[in-house]
Short mmCIF file of C-alpha atoms and ligand atoms in Angstrom, two decimals:
data_model
loop_
_atom_site.label_atom_id
_atom_site.label_comp_id
_atom_site.label_asym_id
_atom_site.label_seq_id
_atom_site.Cartn_x
_atom_site.Cartn_y
_atom_site.Cartn_z
CA UNK A 1 13.61 22.74 -2.06
CA UNK A 2 12.59 19.67 -0.04
CA UNK A 3 12.13 16.44 -1.94
CA UNK A 4 8.40 15.56 -2.23
CA UNK A 5 9.23 11.94 -1.40
CA UNK A 6 12.07 10.69 0.80
CA UNK A 7 13.64 7.31 0.05
CA UNK A 8 15.86 5.60 2.59
CA UNK A 9 17.22 2.07 2.68
CA UNK A 10 18.15 0.38 5.96
CA UNK A 11 19.37 -3.16 5.46
CA UNK A 12 16.81 -4.80 3.18
CA UNK A 13 13.98 -2.33 3.92
CA UNK A 14 13.19 0.77 1.86
CA UNK A 15 11.22 3.45 3.68
CA UNK A 16 9.33 5.81 1.39
CA UNK A 17 8.02 8.98 3.06
CA UNK A 18 5.50 11.34 1.46
CA UNK A 19 7.08 14.68 2.26
CA UNK A 20 4.86 17.74 1.88
CA UNK A 21 3.86 18.04 5.54
CA UNK A 22 2.78 21.69 5.22
CA UNK A 23 -0.16 20.54 3.06
CA UNK A 24 -0.67 17.17 4.78
CA UNK A 25 1.26 15.43 1.99
CA UNK A 26 -1.29 16.43 -0.64
CA UNK A 27 -0.60 14.71 -3.93
CA UNK A 28 0.71 17.02 -6.64
CA UNK A 29 2.41 16.00 -9.87
CA UNK A 30 5.89 16.11 -8.37
CA UNK A 31 4.95 13.94 -5.40
CA UNK A 32 3.09 11.40 -7.54
CA UNK A 33 6.00 11.18 -9.99
CA UNK A 34 8.51 10.77 -7.17
CA UNK A 35 6.36 8.17 -5.41
CA UNK A 36 6.03 6.13 -8.60
CA UNK A 37 9.83 6.38 -9.04
CA UNK A 38 10.43 5.30 -5.43
CA UNK A 39 8.26 2.21 -5.85
CA UNK A 40 10.08 1.37 -9.10
CA UNK A 41 13.45 1.88 -7.40
CA UNK A 42 12.50 -0.49 -4.59
CA UNK A 43 11.41 -3.03 -7.19
CA UNK A 44 14.63 -2.80 -9.16
CA UNK A 45 16.97 -2.98 -6.16
CA UNK A 46 17.50 -6.68 -5.40
CA UNK A 47 18.90 -5.84 -1.97
CA UNK A 48 15.51 -4.34 -0.99
CA UNK A 49 13.04 -7.04 0.08
CA UNK A 50 10.30 -5.05 1.83
CA UNK A 51 8.96 -1.49 1.68
CA UNK A 52 7.35 0.84 4.23
CA UNK A 53 5.25 3.78 2.97
CA UNK A 54 4.41 6.55 5.43
CA UNK A 55 3.86 10.31 5.65
CA UNK A 56 5.96 13.13 7.09
CA UNK A 57 4.37 15.27 9.79
CA UNK A 58 0.85 14.75 11.11
CA UNK A 59 -0.78 13.14 8.07
CA UNK A 60 -0.34 10.20 5.75
CA UNK A 61 -1.85 12.12 2.84
CA UNK A 62 -4.80 14.47 2.35
CA UNK A 63 -5.31 13.23 -1.22
CA UNK A 64 -5.15 15.23 -4.43
CA UNK A 65 -3.61 18.68 -4.06
CA UNK A 66 -6.55 21.09 -4.13
CA UNK A 67 -4.24 24.08 -3.85
CA UNK A 68 -2.76 23.89 -7.35
CA UNK A 69 -3.86 26.65 -9.71
CA UNK A 70 -6.05 24.48 -11.95
CA UNK A 71 -7.71 22.42 -9.17
CA UNK A 72 -11.46 22.29 -9.70
CA UNK A 73 -11.19 23.59 -13.25
CA UNK A 74 -13.27 21.88 -15.95
CA UNK A 75 -10.24 22.37 -18.21
CA UNK A 76 -8.47 19.54 -16.41
CA UNK A 77 -9.21 16.05 -17.72
CA UNK A 78 -9.32 14.10 -14.47
CA UNK A 79 -9.67 10.79 -16.31
CA UNK A 80 -6.42 11.43 -18.15
CA UNK A 81 -4.75 12.51 -14.92
CA UNK A 82 -5.83 9.34 -13.16
CA UNK A 83 -4.62 7.19 -16.05
CA UNK A 84 -1.24 8.87 -16.30
CA UNK A 85 -0.43 9.56 -12.63
CA UNK A 86 -2.43 7.38 -10.25
CA UNK A 87 -3.07 4.14 -12.11
CA UNK A 88 0.59 3.32 -12.82
CA UNK A 89 1.37 3.98 -9.15
CA UNK A 90 -1.42 1.84 -7.69
CA UNK A 91 -0.70 -0.99 -10.14
CA UNK A 92 3.03 -0.77 -9.40
CA UNK A 93 2.32 -1.10 -5.67
CA UNK A 94 0.05 -4.12 -6.15
CA UNK A 95 2.45 -5.74 -8.63
CA UNK A 96 5.62 -5.00 -6.65
CA UNK A 97 7.18 -8.43 -6.06
CA UNK A 98 7.96 -7.47 -2.46
CA UNK A 99 5.64 -6.77 0.49
CA UNK A 100 4.57 -3.18 1.16
CA UNK A 101 3.66 -2.05 4.68
CA UNK A 102 1.51 1.10 4.73
CA UNK A 103 2.16 2.96 7.99
CA UNK A 104 -0.75 5.41 8.22
CA UNK A 105 0.51 8.00 10.69
CA UNK A 106 -2.37 10.48 10.47
CA UNK A 107 -5.25 11.34 8.20
CA UNK A 108 -5.47 9.39 4.93
CA UNK A 109 -8.03 11.16 2.74
CA UNK A 110 -9.20 10.76 -0.84
CA UNK A 111 -6.54 9.28 -3.08
CA UNK A 112 -4.21 9.31 -0.05
CA UNK A 113 -6.49 6.67 1.46
CA UNK A 114 -6.44 4.72 -1.82
CA UNK A 115 -2.63 4.71 -1.75
CA UNK A 116 -2.61 3.48 1.86
CA UNK A 117 -5.03 0.67 0.97
CA UNK A 118 -2.85 -0.44 -1.95
CA UNK A 119 -0.24 -1.66 0.55
CA UNK A 120 -0.16 -5.35 1.51
CA UNK A 121 -0.27 -4.83 5.28
CA UNK A 122 -1.96 -1.62 6.45
CA UNK A 123 -0.96 -0.37 9.91
CA UNK A 124 -2.37 2.75 11.52
CA UNK A 125 -1.45 5.02 14.39
CA UNK A 126 -4.16 5.28 17.04
CA UNK A 127 -4.75 8.92 16.03
CA UNK A 128 -4.99 8.16 12.29
CA UNK A 129 -8.23 8.80 10.46
CA UNK A 130 -9.55 7.57 7.14
CA UNK A 131 -11.72 9.73 4.93
CA UNK A 132 -13.28 9.02 1.55
CA UNK A 133 -13.24 12.76 0.95
CA UNK A 134 -14.10 12.54 -2.75
CA UNK A 135 -17.86 13.16 -2.74
CA UNK A 136 -17.38 16.09 -0.36
CA UNK A 137 -15.87 17.97 -3.29
CA UNK A 138 -18.12 16.53 -5.98
CA UNK A 139 -15.91 13.67 -7.17
CA UNK A 140 -16.19 9.90 -7.01
CA UNK A 141 -13.80 7.63 -5.11
CA UNK A 142 -10.81 6.87 -7.33
CA UNK A 143 -7.23 5.57 -7.43
CA UNK A 144 -8.56 2.13 -6.49
CA UNK A 145 -10.91 3.01 -3.62
CA UNK A 146 -13.99 1.54 -5.36
CA UNK A 147 -11.97 -1.63 -5.92
CA UNK A 148 -10.41 -1.99 -2.48
CA UNK A 149 -13.34 -0.94 -0.29
CA UNK A 150 -15.96 -3.56 -1.23
CA UNK A 151 -13.27 -6.23 -1.11
CA UNK A 152 -11.96 -5.21 2.30
CA UNK A 153 -15.08 -4.20 4.17
CA UNK A 154 -18.03 -5.53 2.14
CA UNK A 155 -20.59 -3.82 -0.04
CA UNK A 156 -22.68 -2.06 2.64
CA UNK A 157 -19.76 -0.46 4.45
CA UNK A 158 -18.04 0.44 1.18
CA UNK A 159 -21.14 2.28 0.01
CA UNK A 160 -21.58 4.09 3.32
CA UNK A 161 -17.90 5.09 3.43
CA UNK A 162 -18.07 6.46 -0.13
CA UNK A 163 -21.46 8.16 0.13
CA UNK A 164 -21.32 9.54 3.67
CA UNK A 165 -17.65 10.60 3.41
CA UNK A 166 -17.30 10.60 7.18
CA UNK A 167 -13.99 10.46 9.01
CA UNK A 168 -13.37 6.96 10.36
CA UNK A 169 -11.15 6.56 13.41
CA UNK A 170 -8.29 4.04 13.28
CA UNK A 171 -10.01 1.78 15.82
CA UNK A 172 -13.15 1.67 13.68
CA UNK A 173 -11.09 1.08 10.54
CA UNK A 174 -9.46 -1.88 12.28
CA UNK A 175 -12.86 -3.28 13.31
CA UNK A 176 -14.07 -2.99 9.71
CA UNK A 177 -11.03 -4.74 8.28
CA UNK A 178 -9.56 -1.68 6.55
CA UNK A 179 -6.48 -1.93 8.75
CA UNK A 180 -4.48 -4.90 9.99
CA UNK A 181 -3.34 -3.40 13.30
CA UNK A 182 -3.52 -0.12 15.22
CA UNK A 183 -0.48 0.97 17.21
CA UNK A 184 0.12 3.76 19.71
CA UNK A 185 1.24 6.80 17.70
CA UNK A 186 4.88 6.70 18.80
CA UNK A 187 5.12 2.94 18.15
CA UNK A 188 3.77 3.01 14.57
CA UNK A 189 6.94 3.63 12.58
CA UNK A 190 9.27 1.49 14.72
CA UNK A 191 6.72 -1.34 14.53
CA UNK A 192 6.28 -0.92 10.75
CA UNK A 193 10.03 -0.97 10.22
CA UNK A 194 10.52 -3.96 12.49
CA UNK A 195 7.76 -5.84 10.67
CA UNK A 196 9.24 -4.93 7.28
CA UNK A 197 12.67 -6.11 8.50
CA UNK A 198 11.14 -9.46 9.45
CA UNK A 199 9.35 -9.69 6.09
CA UNK A 200 12.60 -8.85 4.29
CA UNK A 201 14.22 -11.93 5.85
CA UNK A 202 11.46 -14.22 4.62
CA UNK A 203 10.96 -15.88 1.19
CA UNK A 204 10.54 -12.86 -1.09
CA UNK A 205 9.75 -14.91 -4.21
CA UNK A 206 6.92 -16.65 -2.35
CA UNK A 207 5.54 -13.25 -1.34
CA UNK A 208 5.71 -12.06 -4.95
CA UNK A 209 3.85 -15.14 -6.15
CA UNK A 210 1.30 -14.94 -3.31
CA UNK A 211 0.62 -11.31 -4.25
CA UNK A 212 -0.05 -12.37 -7.84
CA UNK A 213 -2.49 -15.04 -6.67
CA UNK A 214 -4.30 -12.66 -4.31
CA UNK A 215 -4.42 -9.88 -6.92
CA UNK A 216 -6.26 -12.23 -9.28
CA UNK A 217 -8.39 -14.02 -6.70
CA UNK A 218 -11.61 -12.03 -6.56
CA UNK A 219 -11.89 -11.77 -10.32
CA UNK A 220 -11.56 -15.53 -10.86
CA UNK A 221 -13.89 -18.48 -10.42
CA UNK A 222 -12.68 -21.31 -8.23
CA UNK A 223 -11.38 -23.53 -11.04
CA UNK A 224 -9.41 -20.66 -12.58
CA UNK A 225 -7.95 -19.66 -9.23
CA UNK A 226 -6.96 -23.26 -8.44
CA UNK A 227 -5.17 -23.41 -11.78
CA UNK A 228 -3.39 -20.13 -11.07
CA UNK A 229 -2.32 -21.42 -7.64
CA UNK A 230 -0.91 -24.53 -9.31
CA UNK A 231 1.03 -22.46 -11.83
CA UNK A 232 2.44 -20.10 -9.20
CA UNK A 233 3.13 -22.89 -6.70
CA UNK A 234 5.08 -24.68 -9.40
CA UNK A 235 7.29 -21.59 -9.62
CA UNK A 236 7.57 -21.40 -5.80
CA UNK A 237 8.56 -25.06 -5.77
CA UNK A 238 11.60 -24.23 -7.89
CA UNK A 239 12.97 -21.53 -5.57
CA UNK A 240 16.06 -21.87 -3.43
CA UNK A 241 14.00 -20.60 -0.50
CA UNK A 242 11.58 -23.53 -0.72
CA UNK A 243 14.50 -25.99 -0.57
CA UNK A 244 15.92 -24.05 2.38
CA UNK A 245 12.54 -23.93 4.15
CA UNK A 246 12.12 -27.70 4.00
CA UNK A 247 15.78 -28.38 4.88
CA UNK A 248 15.54 -26.08 7.89
CA UNK A 249 12.31 -27.72 9.03
CA UNK A 250 13.88 -31.15 8.84
CA UNK A 251 17.05 -30.04 10.61
CA UNK A 252 14.98 -28.30 13.30
CA UNK A 253 16.79 -25.00 12.70
CA UNK A 254 15.70 -21.51 11.63
CA UNK A 255 15.62 -21.09 7.84
CA UNK A 256 17.92 -18.59 6.13
CA UNK A 257 15.94 -17.28 3.17
CA UNK A 258 17.76 -15.42 0.41
CA UNK A 259 14.74 -14.22 -1.55
CA UNK A 260 15.63 -16.44 -4.49
O1 T3D B 301 -7.28 16.34 -9.14
C1 T3D B 301 -7.04 15.14 -9.01
O2 T3D B 301 -5.90 14.74 -8.81
C2 T3D B 301 -8.14 14.13 -9.12
C3 T3D B 301 -8.07 13.10 -8.08
C4 T3D B 301 -8.76 13.29 -6.93
C5 T3D B 301 -8.59 12.33 -5.84
C6 T3D B 301 -8.76 12.94 -4.47
O3 T3D B 301 -7.93 12.67 -3.63
S1 T3D B 301 -10.10 13.95 -4.18
C7 T3D B 301 -9.95 14.32 -2.45
C8 T3D B 301 -9.02 15.46 -2.19
N1 T3D B 301 -8.81 15.64 -0.78
C9 T3D B 301 -9.70 16.25 0.01
O4 T3D B 301 -10.75 16.65 -0.39
C10 T3D B 301 -9.30 16.46 1.46
C11 T3D B 301 -9.11 17.94 1.76
N2 T3D B 301 -8.61 18.13 3.08
C12 T3D B 301 -9.40 18.03 4.18
O5 T3D B 301 -10.57 17.70 4.11
C13 T3D B 301 -8.74 18.30 5.49
O6 T3D B 301 -7.59 19.05 5.28
C14 T3D B 301 -8.37 17.01 6.26
C15 T3D B 301 -9.64 16.33 6.75
C16 T3D B 301 -7.57 16.06 5.39
C17 T3D B 301 -7.50 17.41 7.50
O7 T3D B 301 -8.15 18.43 8.23
P1 T3D B 301 -7.34 19.24 9.33
O8 T3D B 301 -8.32 20.15 9.99
O9 T3D B 301 -6.59 18.27 10.18
O10 T3D B 301 -6.22 20.08 8.53
P2 T3D B 301 -6.46 21.41 7.67
O11 T3D B 301 -6.32 22.60 8.53
O12 T3D B 301 -7.70 21.29 6.85
O13 T3D B 301 -5.21 21.31 6.64
C18 T3D B 301 -3.91 21.71 7.04
C19 T3D B 301 -3.27 22.38 5.85
O14 T3D B 301 -3.18 21.43 4.77
C20 T3D B 301 -4.13 23.55 5.35
O15 T3D B 301 -3.23 24.50 4.83
P3 T3D B 301 -3.06 25.94 5.63
O16 T3D B 301 -4.42 26.51 5.81
O17 T3D B 301 -2.41 25.53 6.94
O18 T3D B 301 -2.16 26.73 4.73
C21 T3D B 301 -4.89 22.92 4.20
O19 T3D B 301 -5.30 23.84 3.23
C22 T3D B 301 -3.86 21.98 3.62
N3 T3D B 301 -4.50 20.87 2.91
C23 T3D B 301 -5.25 19.88 3.44
N4 T3D B 301 -5.68 19.07 2.48
C24 T3D B 301 -5.19 19.55 1.32
C25 T3D B 301 -4.44 20.71 1.59
N5 T3D B 301 -3.85 21.41 0.62
C26 T3D B 301 -4.01 20.97 -0.66
N6 T3D B 301 -4.71 19.87 -0.97
C27 T3D B 301 -5.32 19.14 -0.03
N7 T3D B 301 -5.98 18.03 -0.38
#
């Protein structure tokens, strides 16, 4: 049987591929468990300094697997499922002390869209589409969508995306600020991997600390956020990479960051 998630390391980049292409990488228990494990593995491996997440076939992910026997049954406690399967994954992605590039190669629907948005840099193929599919089947946006959307695109667009549940083209997603860059389809994965390779050669500890500051930012008032910046910058100031960055600047040479 094919693995529901593929994990490959090239140099300092881990590429994680959702791998159920016959159902547009719909999220079943096995895939969610394997994806959570892949993120943990990338976190634990010190040689990995950046991660790409993408989908096999023509989709990124069509969201929760609606084909499983108990889908749509009132017997299933969706709250419990979210808490046990989705929340640890989304939090692990946000808390991963390494940058994550989401390479959205096709449709990203429902919780598949939430997973894409949990990346740090979201890239999309020109043919990709984004769909808050939840209300179409009588659910509410979950797995972080109600958190990410207002923050990325503002209240009005977030509400329209959630309520209308219309497919958004990659170009429109880029205009709204849901996506950092749109690439021609065939260029998406090479670009994502090249970007991740560049990120992996940069100061990983600074990225980890910057992610912590950004994760906390919108929940904090200014004074609290300034204090957090000071605390995290103090830690950044003690890294080898900071010393190297300044030394390289002074010597007018390219820095060699070790991620320490
Ligand atoms: O239960 C929980 O876990 C709670 C959490 C819920 C969070 C959620 O994610 S809710 C949202 C769930 N997702 C959806 O509602 C999206 C359903 N899919 C679609 O609307 C469409 O498939 C797409 C718009 C994504 C793509 O359309 P299209 O025309 O490009 O492809 P298609 O023909 O509909 O799908 C191709 C195949 O994938 C098809 O199988 P077949 O007929 O070739 O054997 C289709 O059934 C299958 N597929 C697509 N989405 C899912 C799926 N199978 C299982 N689950 C899916 N979500």
